[in-house]
PDB file of C-alpha atoms in Angstrom:
ATOM      1  CA  MET A  27     -11.197  -9.299   8.356  1.00  0.00           C
ATOM      2  CA  LYS A  28     -10.908 -13.075   9.017  1.00  0.00           C
ATOM      3  CA  GLN A  29     -13.094 -13.780   5.882  1.00  0.00           C
ATOM      4  CA  CYS A  30     -10.690 -11.421   3.934  1.00  0.00           C
ATOM      5  CA  ARG A  31      -7.538 -13.428   5.097  1.00  0.00           C
ATOM      6  CA  LYS A  32      -9.446 -16.601   4.353  1.00  0.00           C
ATOM      7  CA  SER A  33     -10.199 -15.390   0.807  1.00  0.00           C
ATOM      8  CA  GLY A  34      -6.567 -14.280   0.317  1.00  0.00           C
ATOM      9  CA  ILE A  35      -7.645 -10.578   0.080  1.00  0.00           C
ATOM     10  CA  LEU A  36      -5.755  -9.270   3.022  1.00  0.00           C
ATOM     11  CA  THR A  37      -2.016 -10.023   3.811  1.00  0.00           C
ATOM     12  CA  ASP A  38      -1.728  -8.104   6.968  1.00  0.00           C
ATOM     13  CA  VAL A  39      -1.883  -4.786   4.951  1.00  0.00           C
ATOM     14  CA  TYR A  40      -4.487  -2.346   5.508  1.00  0.00           C
ATOM     15  CA  VAL A  41      -6.947  -2.434   2.584  1.00  0.00           C
ATOM     16  CA  PHE A  42     -10.154  -0.702   3.454  1.00  0.00           C
ATOM     17  CA  LYS A  43     -12.501   0.748   6.199  1.00  0.00           C
ATOM     18  CA  GLY A  44     -16.154  -0.119   6.677  1.00  0.00           C
ATOM     19  CA  ASN A  45     -17.244   3.006   4.988  1.00  0.00           C
ATOM     20  CA  GLY A  46     -15.347   2.086   1.835  1.00  0.00           C
ATOM     21  CA  TYR A  47     -17.357  -1.149   1.857  1.00  0.00           C
ATOM     22  CA  GLN A  48     -20.590   0.969   2.092  1.00  0.00           C
ATOM     23  CA  LYS A  49     -19.482   3.155  -0.953  1.00  0.00           C
ATOM     24  CA  GLU A  50     -18.712  -0.041  -2.921  1.00  0.00           C
ATOM     25  CA  VAL A  51     -22.043  -1.487  -2.320  1.00  0.00           C
ATOM     26  CA  CYS A  52     -23.825   1.905  -3.223  1.00  0.00           C
ATOM     27  CA  LYS A  53     -21.802   2.050  -6.530  1.00  0.00           C
ATOM     28  CA  ALA A  54     -22.690  -1.649  -7.295  1.00  0.00           C
ATOM     29  CA  PHE A  55     -26.289  -0.961  -6.729  1.00  0.00           C
ATOM     30  CA  TYR A  56     -26.429   2.100  -8.939  1.00  0.00           C
ATOM     31  CA  ARG A  57     -24.394   0.506 -11.684  1.00  0.00           C
ATOM     32  CA  SER A  58     -26.991  -2.356 -11.562  1.00  0.00           C
ATOM     33  CA  GLY A  59     -29.761   0.262 -12.261  1.00  0.00           C
ATOM     34  CA  THR A  60     -31.004   0.611  -8.712  1.00  0.00           C
ATOM     35  CA  SER A  61     -32.568   4.121  -7.962  1.00  0.00           C
ATOM     36  CA  ILE A  62     -30.910   6.463  -5.533  1.00  0.00           C
ATOM     37  CA  GLN A  63     -33.995   6.450  -3.346  1.00  0.00           C
ATOM     38  CA  VAL A  64     -34.042   2.862  -3.087  1.00  0.00           C
ATOM     39  CA  ILE A  65     -30.365   2.723  -2.293  1.00  0.00           C
ATOM     40  CA  ARG A  66     -30.862   5.458   0.393  1.00  0.00           C
ATOM     41  CA  ASP A  67     -33.532   3.390   2.118  1.00  0.00           C
ATOM     42  CA  TYR A  68     -31.488   0.167   1.993  1.00  0.00           C
ATOM     43  CA  MET A  69     -28.488   1.750   3.360  1.00  0.00           C
ATOM     44  CA  GLY A  70     -30.380   3.718   5.926  1.00  0.00           C
ATOM     45  CA  TYR A  71     -29.112   7.064   5.077  1.00  0.00           C
ATOM     46  CA  GLN A  72     -30.922  10.219   5.638  1.00  0.00           C
ATOM     47  CA  THR A  73     -30.621  12.077   2.465  1.00  0.00           C
ATOM     48  CA  ASP A  74     -29.945  11.389  -1.258  1.00  0.00           C
ATOM     49  CA  GLU A  75     -26.887  13.625  -1.029  1.00  0.00           C
ATOM     50  CA  ILE A  76     -24.940  10.817   0.832  1.00  0.00           C
ATOM     51  CA  VAL A  77     -25.770   8.265  -1.661  1.00  0.00           C
ATOM     52  CA  LYS A  78     -24.671  10.469  -4.620  1.00  0.00           C
ATOM     53  CA  LYS A  79     -21.516  11.304  -2.706  1.00  0.00           C
ATOM     54  CA  ASN A  80     -20.802   7.445  -2.205  1.00  0.00           C
ATOM     55  CA  ILE A  81     -21.474   6.761  -5.857  1.00  0.00           C
ATOM     56  CA  GLY A  82     -19.313   9.593  -6.923  1.00  0.00           C
ATOM     57  CA  LEU A  83     -22.293  11.378  -8.810  1.00  0.00           C
ATOM     58  CA  LEU A  84     -21.439  14.658  -7.370  1.00  0.00           C
ATOM     59  CA  ASP A  85     -17.897  14.447  -8.554  1.00  0.00           C
ATOM     60  CA  GLU A  86     -18.993  13.527 -12.044  1.00  0.00           C
ATOM     61  CA  GLU A  87     -21.517  16.524 -12.041  1.00  0.00           C
ATOM     62  CA  LEU A  88     -18.673  18.859 -10.874  1.00  0.00           C
ATOM     63  CA  VAL A  89     -16.382  17.652 -13.752  1.00  0.00           C
ATOM     64  CA  LYS A  90     -19.053  17.967 -16.136  1.00  0.00           C
ATOM     65  CA  LYS A  91     -20.109  21.435 -15.255  1.00  0.00           C
ATOM     66  CA  SER A  92     -16.282  22.529 -15.059  1.00  0.00           C
ATOM     67  CA  MET A  93     -15.782  21.149 -18.660  1.00  0.00           C
ATOM     68  CA  GLU A  94     -18.817  23.000 -19.981  1.00  0.00           C
ATOM     69  CA  TYR A  95     -17.651  26.390 -18.122  1.00  0.00           C
ATOM     70  CA  TYR A  96     -14.227  26.104 -19.545  1.00  0.00           C
ATOM     71  CA  ALA A  97     -15.584  25.225 -23.099  1.00  0.00           C
ATOM     72  CA  LYS A  98     -17.419  28.470 -23.027  1.00  0.00           C
ATOM     73  CA  MET A  99     -14.637  30.405 -21.618  1.00  0.00           C
ATOM     74  CA  GLU A 100     -12.222  29.370 -24.284  1.00  0.00           C
ATOM     75  CA  SER A 101     -14.086  31.153 -27.092  1.00  0.00           C
ATOM     76  CA  SER A 102     -13.412  34.549 -25.157  1.00  0.00           C
ATOM     77  CA  LEU A 103     -10.230  36.231 -24.594  1.00  0.00           C
ATOM     78  CA  GLY A 104     -10.638  35.857 -20.741  1.00  0.00           C
ATOM     79  CA  GLY A 105     -11.183  32.065 -21.371  1.00  0.00           C
ATOM     80  CA  ASN A 106      -7.748  31.754 -22.875  1.00  0.00           C
ATOM     81  CA  LEU A 107      -6.206  33.590 -19.829  1.00  0.00           C
ATOM     82  CA  LEU A 108      -8.160  31.325 -17.585  1.00  0.00           C
ATOM     83  CA  MET A 109      -7.019  28.237 -19.421  1.00  0.00           C
ATOM     84  CA  ALA A 110      -3.336  29.427 -19.126  1.00  0.00           C
ATOM     85  CA  LYS A 111      -3.825  29.801 -15.393  1.00  0.00           C
ATOM     86  CA  TYR A 112      -5.461  26.297 -15.338  1.00  0.00           C
ATOM     87  CA  ASP A 113      -2.553  24.774 -17.213  1.00  0.00           C
ATOM     88  CA  LYS A 114      -0.039  26.458 -14.888  1.00  0.00           C
ATOM     89  CA  MET A 115      -2.086  25.161 -11.894  1.00  0.00           C
ATOM     90  CA  ASN A 116      -2.052  21.630 -13.263  1.00  0.00           C
ATOM     91  CA  GLU A 117       1.737  21.664 -13.869  1.00  0.00           C
ATOM     92  CA  ALA A 118       2.373  22.989 -10.381  1.00  0.00           C
ATOM     93  CA  ASN A 119       0.177  20.095  -9.066  1.00  0.00           C
ATOM     94  CA  ARG A 120       2.088  17.568 -11.186  1.00  0.00           C
ATOM     95  CA  GLN A 121       5.438  19.038  -9.828  1.00  0.00           C
ATOM     96  CA  GLU A 122       4.286  18.746  -6.253  1.00  0.00           C
ATOM     97  CA  SER A 123       2.957  15.154  -6.698  1.00  0.00           C
ATOM     98  CA  ARG A 124       6.457  14.128  -8.325  1.00  0.00           C
ATOM     99  CA  ARG A 125       8.151  15.942  -5.301  1.00  0.00           C
ATOM    100  CA  LYS A 126       6.032  13.946  -2.767  1.00  0.00           C
ATOM    101  CA  ILE A 127       6.780  10.664  -4.518  1.00  0.00           C
ATOM    102  CA  GLU A 128      10.526  11.290  -4.679  1.00  0.00           C
ATOM    103  CA  LEU A 129      10.385  12.162  -1.037  1.00  0.00           C
ATOM    104  CA  ALA A 130       8.466   9.015  -0.044  1.00  0.00           C
ATOM    105  CA  VAL A 131      10.669   6.710  -2.161  1.00  0.00           C
ATOM    106  CA  GLU A 132      13.797   8.393  -0.815  1.00  0.00           C
ATOM    107  CA  GLU A 133      12.564   7.829   2.861  1.00  0.00           C
ATOM    108  CA  ILE A 134      11.704   4.256   2.130  1.00  0.00           C
ATOM    109  CA  ARG A 135      15.019   3.381   0.666  1.00  0.00           C
ATOM    110  CA  ARG A 136      16.871   5.302   3.417  1.00  0.00           C
ATOM    111  CA  ALA A 137      14.779   3.388   6.250  1.00  0.00           C
ATOM    112  CA  ALA A 138      15.391   0.055   4.405  1.00  0.00           C
ATOM    113  CA  SER A 139      19.342   0.749   4.020  1.00  0.00           C
ATOM    114  CA  GLN A 140      19.597   1.479   7.848  1.00  0.00           C
ATOM    115  CA  GLY A 141      17.784  -1.862   8.593  1.00  0.00           C
ATOM    116  CA  LYS A 142      14.608  -0.302   9.953  1.00  0.00           C
ATOM    117  CA  ALA A 143      11.266  -1.873   9.757  1.00  0.00           C
ATOM    118  CA  LEU A 144       9.195  -0.305   6.856  1.00  0.00           C
ATOM    119  CA  SER A 145       6.359   0.824   8.961  1.00  0.00           C
ATOM    120  CA  VAL A 146       3.985   3.152   7.033  1.00  0.00           C
ATOM    121  CA  SER A 147       3.001   5.118  10.188  1.00  0.00           C
ATOM    122  CA  GLU A 148       6.741   5.791  10.822  1.00  0.00           C
ATOM    123  CA  LEU A 149       7.530   6.644   7.108  1.00  0.00           C
ATOM    124  CA  SER A 150       4.346   8.919   7.267  1.00  0.00           C
ATOM    125  CA  GLN A 151       5.871  10.872  10.482  1.00  0.00           C
ATOM    126  CA  ASN A 152       9.218  11.105   8.966  1.00  0.00           C
ATOM    127  CA  THR A 153       8.005  12.631   5.651  1.00  0.00           C
ATOM    128  CA  GLY A 154       4.973  14.534   6.658  1.00  0.00           C
ATOM    129  CA  LEU A 155       2.935  12.530   3.952  1.00  0.00           C
ATOM    130  CA  SER A 156      -0.456  10.893   4.841  1.00  0.00           C
ATOM    131  CA  ARG A 157      -0.456   7.050   5.456  1.00  0.00           C
ATOM    132  CA  GLY A 158      -3.028   6.782   2.618  1.00  0.00           C
ATOM    133  CA  PHE A 159      -0.327   8.234   0.192  1.00  0.00           C
ATOM    134  CA  PHE A 160       1.876   5.150   0.890  1.00  0.00           C
ATOM    135  CA  TYR A 161      -1.139   2.938   0.098  1.00  0.00           C
ATOM    136  CA  LYS A 162      -2.632   4.635  -2.765  1.00  0.00           C
ATOM    137  CA  ASN A 163       0.210   5.952  -4.858  1.00  0.00           C
ATOM    138  CA  GLU A 164       1.058   3.041  -7.103  1.00  0.00           C
ATOM    139  CA  GLU A 165       4.667   3.980  -7.588  1.00  0.00           C
ATOM    140  CA  VAL A 166       5.414   4.470  -3.937  1.00  0.00           C
ATOM    141  CA  LYS A 167       3.268   1.359  -2.941  1.00  0.00           C
ATOM    142  CA  SER A 168       5.579  -0.649  -5.391  1.00  0.00           C
ATOM    143  CA  VAL A 169       8.718   0.432  -4.019  1.00  0.00           C
ATOM    144  CA  LEU A 170       7.586  -0.154  -0.564  1.00  0.00           C
ATOM    145  CA  GLU A 171       6.513  -3.617  -1.424  1.00  0.00           C
ATOM    146  CA  GLU A 172       9.918  -4.009  -3.326  1.00  0.00           C
ATOM    147  CA  GLU A 173      11.890  -3.023  -0.249  1.00  0.00           C
ATOM    148  CA  ARG A 174       9.853  -5.068   2.274  1.00  0.00           C
ATOM    149  CA  GLU A 175      10.554  -8.232  -0.090  1.00  0.00           C
ATOM    150  CA  LYS A 176      14.246  -7.383   0.011  1.00  0.00           C
ATOM    151  CA  ILE A 177      14.070  -7.223   3.743  1.00  0.00           C
ATOM    152  CA  ASP A 178      12.105 -10.507   3.958  1.00  0.00           C
ATOM    153  CA  GLN A 179      14.598 -12.304   1.593  1.00  0.00           C
ATOM    154  CA  GLY A 180      17.695 -11.028   3.617  1.00  0.00           C
ATOM    155  CA  LYS A 181      15.948 -12.446   6.875  1.00  0.00           C
ATOM    156  CA  LEU A 182      15.472 -15.773   5.029  1.00  0.00           C
ATOM    157  CA  VAL A 183      19.104 -15.770   4.001  1.00  0.00           C
ATOM    158  CA  GLN A 184      19.924 -15.167   7.605  1.00  0.00           C
ATOM    159  CA  ILE A 185      17.780 -17.887   8.990  1.00  0.00           C
ATOM    160  CA  LYS A 186      19.232 -20.444   6.339  1.00  0.00           C
ATOM    161  CA  ARG A 187      22.804 -19.439   7.418  1.00  0.00           C
ATOM    162  CA  GLU A 188      21.812 -20.058  11.176  1.00  0.00           C
ATOM    163  CA  VAL A 189      20.341 -23.219  10.361  1.00  0.00           C
ATOM    164  CA  ARG A 190      23.325 -24.546   8.326  1.00  0.00           C
ATOM    165  CA  GLU A 191      25.673 -23.337  11.188  1.00  0.00           C
ATOM    166  CA  LYS A 192      23.543 -24.945  13.839  1.00  0.00           C
ATOM    167  CA  SER A 193      23.604 -28.274  11.571  1.00  0.00           C
ATOM    168  CA  MET A 194      27.295 -28.109  11.223  1.00  0.00           C
ATOM    169  CA  GLU A 195      27.830 -27.629  14.761  1.00  0.00           C
ATOM    170  CA  LYS A 196      25.706 -30.661  15.415  1.00  0.00           C
ATOM    171  CA  GLN A 197      27.457 -32.745  12.813  1.00  0.00           C
ATOM    172  CA  VAL A 198      30.991 -31.792  14.254  1.00  0.00           C
ATOM    173  CA  GLU A 199      29.578 -32.944  17.690  1.00  0.00           C
ATOM    174  CA  ILE A 200      28.380 -36.204  16.050  1.00  0.00           C
ATOM    175  CA  TYR A 201      31.735 -36.824  14.556  1.00  0.00           C
ATOM    176  CA  GLN A 202      33.732 -35.883  17.793  1.00  0.00           C
ATOM    177  CA  ASN A 203      31.489 -38.496  19.707  1.00  0.00           C
ATOM    178  CA  GLU A 204      32.045 -41.204  17.133  1.00  0.00           C
ATOM    179  CA  ILE A 205      35.768 -40.387  17.282  1.00  0.00           C
ATOM    180  CA  LYS A 206      35.681 -40.635  21.320  1.00  0.00           C
ATOM    181  CA  ASN A 207      33.740 -43.980  20.933  1.00  0.00           C
ATOM    182  CA  ARG A 208      36.328 -45.562  18.515  1.00  0.00           C
ATOM    183  CA  ARG A 209      39.244 -44.309  20.539  1.00  0.00           C
ATOM    184  CA  SER A 210      37.845 -46.040  23.643  1.00  0.00           C
ATOM    185  CA  ASP A 211      37.053 -49.235  21.353  1.00  0.00           C
ATOM    186  CA  TYR A 212      40.650 -49.007  20.133  1.00  0.00           C
ATOM    187  CA  GLN A 213      41.996 -48.717  23.463  1.00  0.00           C
ATOM    188  CA  LYS A 214      40.106 -51.649  24.810  1.00  0.00           C
ATOM    189  CA  ALA A 215      41.101 -53.787  21.927  1.00  0.00           C
TER     190      ALA A 215
END
């Protein structure tokens, strides 16, 4: 964490966990041509399946097999029905995702307008969405950062105003002391 802050990667916002680092190391080795067995031995894993999971190989195989299956099914009457269900399911997922985004954005703006701190854990509790959703969804993340920036700018304006007021008070005090000194000098003369 210290090295990340030093390098400018972290700015007090959660970015990754240790196992995320392990996954990225596995992916980097795999992309550079290292075999799965060598990666397994280097990382100290018991099975090849863990390495495959970390590099996303299982996900790619699943997508490939699904595409092959649906390509076969499209040519049959049943396949067209399955594709229609698949399309409906995708549309339902898109609508649910949109609803979650709108809920998160609404909660962020509501909390900001009430002057509350924009804590991801509190936002997560209020919406029922996972904390990761606030970090991973780009639209929600950008709204959260935008509102935090507005709050920070408001605090900066308040601090500047307080400093200006203190400065003015001090200036008035200096002028009052100077007037006193001149009156006393005038009365002595």
